[in-house]
Amino acid sequence: MSETMQAVVCHGPRDYRLEEIPRPVPGRGEALVRVEAVGICASDLKCYHGAAKFWGDENRPAWAQTQVVPGHEFTGEVVQLDEEAAARWGVAVGDRVVSEQIVPCWKCRYCLDGDYHMCQVHELYGFKRRTPGAMAEYMVFPVEALVYRVSKDIPAAHAAFTEPLSCALHAVERAQITFDDVVVVAGCGPIGLGMVAGAAAKSPARVIALDVAQNKLELAKLCGADLTLNIADTDVVAAIKDLTGGYGADVYLEGTGHPSAVPQGLNLLRKLGRFVEYSVFKDNVTVDWSIISDDKELDVRGAHLGPHCWPAAIRMIESGRLPMDRICTHQLPLADFQHGLDLVAEGSKSIKVSLIPGGTK
């Protein structure tokens, strides 16, 4: 095994470079993993372009640093670990694994309460120097990581989809969907499609998917949507009120990251409805807060990461229930990382873009 490897390294906004860097060496209780696939998502793109809030390094979001290997949604094969790591995670050399994107401290009040995804002093794969990400040939899982096995019978790009799917399922859990609910999902990208699948699994009265792209709406049907509406040619607020006797939807899951989707959701919800926000927004969003309070008394909830949802996401992917071949549209060599970032930024030509460090074979 070579002592060096190829990796994408962040040097600042719009300055990512493919470099030859030292291959990481696992310490006690850690694991060395050969990366098989790593997805590119909206937060990767936000870091690539920089952000208005500075911390540590100019033009980087507060939760990100430079001189880091990006990539937080991934799968790989264990190539080295000691007995301590094997016992903790229940994995062995040769297993295909995934790891939650957050690496908690396990000591703060949130971790001790079981809310590890809100860890006060956490690390994040691909955003912090202590935990380099997966846009590389190899990576290390630290002692504090959460690790799960995934079947080798599915393509690596499908296994790497565990991360976005777990996030979508957590948003669904936050919505507390019941059998009588009319659920609206805004956006049919990777997160939105996962929300559709997760919401459908709760067996509500109806799942309605919204998007501007007809091909994404067709995918939403395959993921479990009962009805799809194209917001480019439909007044979705009026349409959903017509479908619900003038009341509005019970639940709105926002997965677009577009500012206009927020007031859209507030307006199409019924009184006492539930709004769950997951997206990563580029810009600040302004809304009429009196809709939330005086007009409708809405429950507005955030959703962050995918805590406690990874086993369910793995089961859903392994079951074959989702049209994964159509969701995972692009698998590119690591050297084509810039093309991958551009595809995600353009939006209309892809759903989930993944890099394959070992090549596309």
XYZ file of C-alpha atoms in Angstrom:
361
model
C 0.000 0.000 0.000
C 1.403 3.363 -1.047
C 2.255 5.910 1.647
C 0.564 8.640 -0.414
C -2.835 9.013 -2.044
C -4.812 11.305 -4.307
C -7.235 13.661 -2.617
C -9.180 16.843 -3.267
C -7.992 19.595 -0.920
C -9.777 22.869 -0.141
C -7.506 25.915 -0.330
C -10.301 28.501 -0.173
C -13.442 29.590 -2.038
C -13.518 28.151 -5.578
C -10.006 26.789 -5.049
C -10.177 23.002 -4.692
C -7.200 21.020 -5.999
C -6.453 17.377 -6.693
C -3.206 16.644 -4.844
C -0.946 13.803 -3.765
C -0.964 13.818 0.030
C 0.161 11.380 2.752
C -2.168 8.435 3.244
C -3.679 8.692 6.747
C -2.546 6.263 9.417
C -5.156 5.078 11.928
C -4.426 5.396 15.633
C -5.605 3.212 18.474
C -9.314 2.414 18.177
C -9.584 3.938 14.706
C -10.155 2.417 11.253
C -8.554 2.980 7.869
C -11.140 2.880 5.094
C -10.667 2.727 1.324
C -13.236 5.127 -0.100
C -15.526 3.573 -2.706
C -17.898 6.504 -3.363
C -18.533 10.012 -2.040
C -21.525 12.161 -2.895
C -21.538 15.911 -3.522
C -24.305 17.878 -1.810
C -25.540 21.430 -1.323
C -23.421 22.052 1.772
C -20.303 20.983 -0.154
C -21.245 23.553 -2.782
C -21.815 26.238 -0.152
C -18.320 25.648 1.193
C -16.851 25.621 -2.295
C -18.272 29.044 -3.069
C -17.503 30.489 0.373
C -19.934 32.208 2.720
C -20.532 35.637 4.185
C -19.853 34.600 7.761
C -16.165 34.260 8.582
C -14.502 32.039 11.156
C -10.870 31.059 11.305
C -10.403 31.202 7.534
C -11.675 34.003 5.332
C -14.871 33.311 3.365
C -15.559 29.959 5.031
C -18.761 29.109 6.895
C -18.444 28.910 10.672
C -18.589 25.119 10.514
C -15.819 24.721 7.917
C -12.072 25.171 7.604
C -9.562 25.304 4.749
C -6.760 22.786 4.107
C -9.361 20.038 4.512
C -10.319 17.113 2.281
C -14.074 17.612 1.594
C -16.746 14.925 1.431
C -19.201 13.820 4.117
C -21.572 11.362 2.393
C -19.587 8.254 1.583
C -19.050 4.539 1.767
C -15.883 2.470 1.798
C -14.186 -0.790 2.673
C -12.385 -1.335 5.969
C -8.737 -2.140 5.258
C -7.224 -1.782 8.733
C -8.517 -1.653 12.319
C -7.561 -2.992 15.717
C -9.552 -5.173 18.109
C -10.841 -2.176 20.035
C -12.396 -0.618 16.914
C -13.742 -3.954 15.679
C -15.498 -4.597 18.999
C -16.931 -1.077 19.274
C -18.427 -0.950 15.775
C -19.018 -4.636 15.082
C -17.104 -4.507 11.797
C -14.143 -6.337 10.313
C -11.544 -5.858 7.594
C -13.280 -6.257 4.261
C -16.658 -4.922 5.419
C -18.337 -2.109 3.521
C -19.160 0.686 5.958
C -20.667 4.132 6.261
C -20.183 6.651 9.042
C -22.442 9.457 10.205
C -21.154 12.831 9.057
C -20.963 14.204 12.599
C -18.259 12.983 14.981
C -19.637 13.797 18.455
C -17.665 14.440 21.622
C -19.953 12.146 23.697
C -19.378 14.388 26.754
C -21.463 17.570 26.310
C -25.051 17.967 27.558
C -26.516 17.152 24.122
C -24.515 13.960 23.703
C -25.337 12.841 27.232
C -29.048 13.420 26.518
C -28.870 11.318 23.344
C -29.001 14.336 21.021
C -25.513 13.714 19.677
C -26.343 15.372 16.340
C -26.409 18.711 18.181
C -23.055 18.107 19.912
C -21.649 21.387 21.201
C -18.021 20.665 20.261
C -18.422 18.235 17.373
C -16.248 17.487 14.383
C -17.616 17.034 10.851
C -16.110 14.884 8.115
C -14.972 17.070 5.268
C -15.298 20.384 7.083
C -12.833 20.201 9.977
C -9.067 19.519 9.847
C -9.258 16.839 12.534
C -11.707 14.811 10.437
C -10.732 14.903 6.747
C -13.503 13.829 4.394
C -13.921 11.252 1.663
C -12.869 12.987 -1.551
C -9.754 10.872 -1.336
C -8.590 7.318 -1.836
C -8.487 6.635 1.916
C -9.879 8.129 5.110
C -9.800 7.376 8.841
C -12.793 6.845 11.110
C -11.923 8.296 14.552
C -12.780 6.633 17.847
C -15.870 8.797 18.409
C -17.440 8.009 15.017
C -20.755 6.245 14.457
C -20.238 3.389 11.984
C -22.591 0.959 10.227
C -22.183 -1.926 7.813
C -23.785 -1.817 4.350
C -24.304 -4.645 1.879
C -21.740 -5.105 -0.881
C -24.545 -6.343 -3.140
C -25.526 -2.781 -4.035
C -23.466 -0.246 -6.010
C -21.159 1.934 -3.952
C -22.903 5.148 -5.066
C -26.166 3.740 -3.716
C -24.566 2.922 -0.371
C -23.189 6.465 -0.125
C -26.765 7.755 -0.464
C -27.337 6.601 3.135
C -26.277 10.033 4.408
C -28.780 12.217 2.500
C -31.524 9.639 2.975
C -30.971 9.557 6.745
C -31.252 13.364 6.800
C -34.539 13.198 4.902
C -35.883 10.537 7.263
C -35.002 12.680 10.278
C -37.012 15.552 8.775
C -39.930 13.151 8.363
C -39.595 12.082 11.999
C -39.648 15.733 13.069
C -42.993 16.155 11.260
C -44.747 13.537 13.430
C -46.864 12.394 10.479
C -50.151 10.621 11.221
C -52.412 8.419 9.077
C -54.848 11.282 8.363
C -52.244 13.837 7.271
C -51.884 15.441 3.875
C -48.128 15.868 3.508
C -46.499 18.244 1.024
C -42.819 17.878 0.112
C -41.202 20.870 -1.579
C -38.308 19.925 -3.850
C -37.494 16.592 -5.454
C -33.724 16.588 -5.265
C -31.882 13.966 -3.178
C -33.268 15.229 0.141
C -36.789 15.816 -1.174
C -37.017 12.380 -2.769
C -35.935 10.866 0.534
C -38.604 12.914 2.298
C -41.214 11.597 -0.138
C -40.120 7.998 0.504
C -40.011 8.489 4.258
C -43.367 10.249 4.369
C -44.979 7.548 2.218
C -43.642 4.909 4.623
C -45.708 6.576 7.375
C -48.903 5.808 5.366
C -50.514 9.273 5.552
C -53.680 10.142 3.646
C -51.690 11.660 0.792
C -48.129 12.657 -0.126
C -47.860 15.551 -2.582
C -44.525 16.447 -4.192
C -43.651 19.868 -5.641
C -40.917 20.815 -8.089
C -40.287 22.722 -11.329
C -38.626 19.784 -13.131
C -40.952 17.169 -14.602
C -38.296 14.434 -14.536
C -37.855 14.939 -10.792
C -41.605 14.808 -10.264
C -41.686 11.468 -12.092
C -39.009 10.195 -9.700
C -41.107 11.411 -6.783
C -43.949 9.174 -7.958
C -41.574 6.206 -7.968
C -40.527 7.111 -4.421
C -44.123 7.085 -3.176
C -45.786 10.407 -4.016
C -49.536 10.105 -4.575
C -49.697 13.392 -6.478
C -47.127 15.700 -8.073
C -47.555 19.382 -8.881
C -45.277 21.483 -11.061
C -45.016 24.901 -9.430
C -44.080 26.445 -12.795
C -47.585 25.970 -14.168
C -49.770 25.391 -11.081
C -50.921 27.648 -8.253
C -49.974 25.050 -5.661
C -51.449 26.967 -2.721
C -54.848 27.089 -4.414
C -54.572 23.505 -5.678
C -53.786 22.075 -2.248
C -56.559 24.052 -0.589
C -58.965 22.693 -3.225
C -57.799 19.161 -2.400
C -58.350 19.661 1.331
C -61.756 21.298 1.475
C -60.218 24.758 1.698
C -58.164 24.010 4.807
C -54.641 23.356 3.513
C -52.034 20.667 4.105
C -51.280 19.245 7.534
C -47.502 18.949 7.018
C -45.005 20.795 4.825
C -41.442 19.491 4.397
C -39.101 22.048 2.820
C -36.197 20.577 0.872
C -35.435 23.069 -1.900
C -33.169 25.636 -0.271
C -34.972 28.325 -2.287
C -36.274 31.316 -0.290
C -39.625 31.336 -2.118
C -40.397 27.828 -0.815
C -40.709 29.137 2.750
C -43.677 31.527 2.308
C -45.156 28.979 -0.097
C -45.248 26.468 2.741
C -46.620 28.898 5.284
C -49.455 29.807 2.918
C -50.459 26.282 1.901
C -50.555 24.865 5.439
C -53.792 24.691 7.401
C -54.196 26.269 10.802
C -52.231 24.307 13.436
C -50.163 22.721 10.649
C -46.534 21.605 10.902
C -43.658 23.120 8.915
C -40.309 21.276 8.875
C -37.293 23.102 7.448
C -34.256 21.133 6.374
C -32.562 23.078 3.586
C -29.220 24.838 3.454
C -29.991 28.382 2.261
C -27.563 30.570 0.370
C -29.342 33.770 1.424
C -31.378 34.937 4.410
C -35.126 34.363 4.201
C -37.766 36.890 5.268
C -41.358 35.851 6.000
C -44.510 37.275 7.559
C -44.251 35.846 11.059
C -47.848 36.746 11.824
C -48.849 33.792 9.608
C -46.978 31.526 12.022
C -48.460 33.114 15.131
C -51.686 35.101 14.910
C -53.064 33.637 11.661
C -52.414 29.911 11.994
C -50.509 29.028 15.185
C -48.137 26.794 13.233
C -45.496 24.442 14.579
C -42.248 25.348 12.804
C -39.441 22.863 13.298
C -35.890 22.623 12.072
C -34.175 19.393 11.109
C -30.428 18.830 11.277
C -28.490 15.782 10.053
C -29.919 12.262 10.370
C -29.660 11.107 13.988
C -30.942 7.612 14.779
C -32.116 7.210 11.160
C -29.090 5.547 9.560
C -30.163 1.921 10.115
C -33.575 2.688 8.590
C -31.966 4.468 5.625
C -29.670 1.487 5.016
C -32.617 -0.913 5.127
C -34.579 1.223 2.689
C -31.722 1.351 0.176
C -30.873 -2.340 0.497
C -34.545 -3.319 0.071
C -34.636 -2.058 -3.511
C -37.736 0.051 -2.819
C -36.192 3.217 -4.224
C -35.264 3.879 -7.891
C -31.609 4.256 -6.936
C -30.261 3.907 -10.486
C -32.281 6.977 -11.466
C -31.480 8.909 -8.291
C -27.718 8.317 -8.535
C -27.358 9.897 -11.964
C -23.608 10.535 -12.167
C -20.534 8.646 -10.956
C -17.283 10.401 -11.845
C -13.589 9.728 -11.235
C -12.031 11.724 -8.416
C -10.062 13.751 -10.962
C -13.366 15.067 -12.361
C -14.379 16.652 -9.045
C -14.755 20.091 -10.656
C -17.204 18.715 -13.209
C -19.110 17.132 -10.337
C -19.328 20.419 -8.440
C -20.470 22.184 -11.595
C -23.170 19.570 -12.224
C -24.556 20.033 -8.713
C -24.448 23.828 -9.069
C -26.271 23.718 -12.417
C -28.987 21.567 -10.889
C -31.113 20.465 -13.832
C -28.802 17.817 -15.325
C -28.330 15.609 -12.272
C -29.932 14.290 -9.105
C -27.120 12.760 -7.044
C -23.541 13.179 -8.239
C -20.866 10.924 -6.732
C -17.113 10.688 -7.069
C -15.510 7.242 -7.275
C -11.888 7.487 -6.054
C -10.958 4.092 -7.495
C -12.417 4.943 -10.907
C -15.804 4.300 -12.456
C -15.234 0.625 -13.249
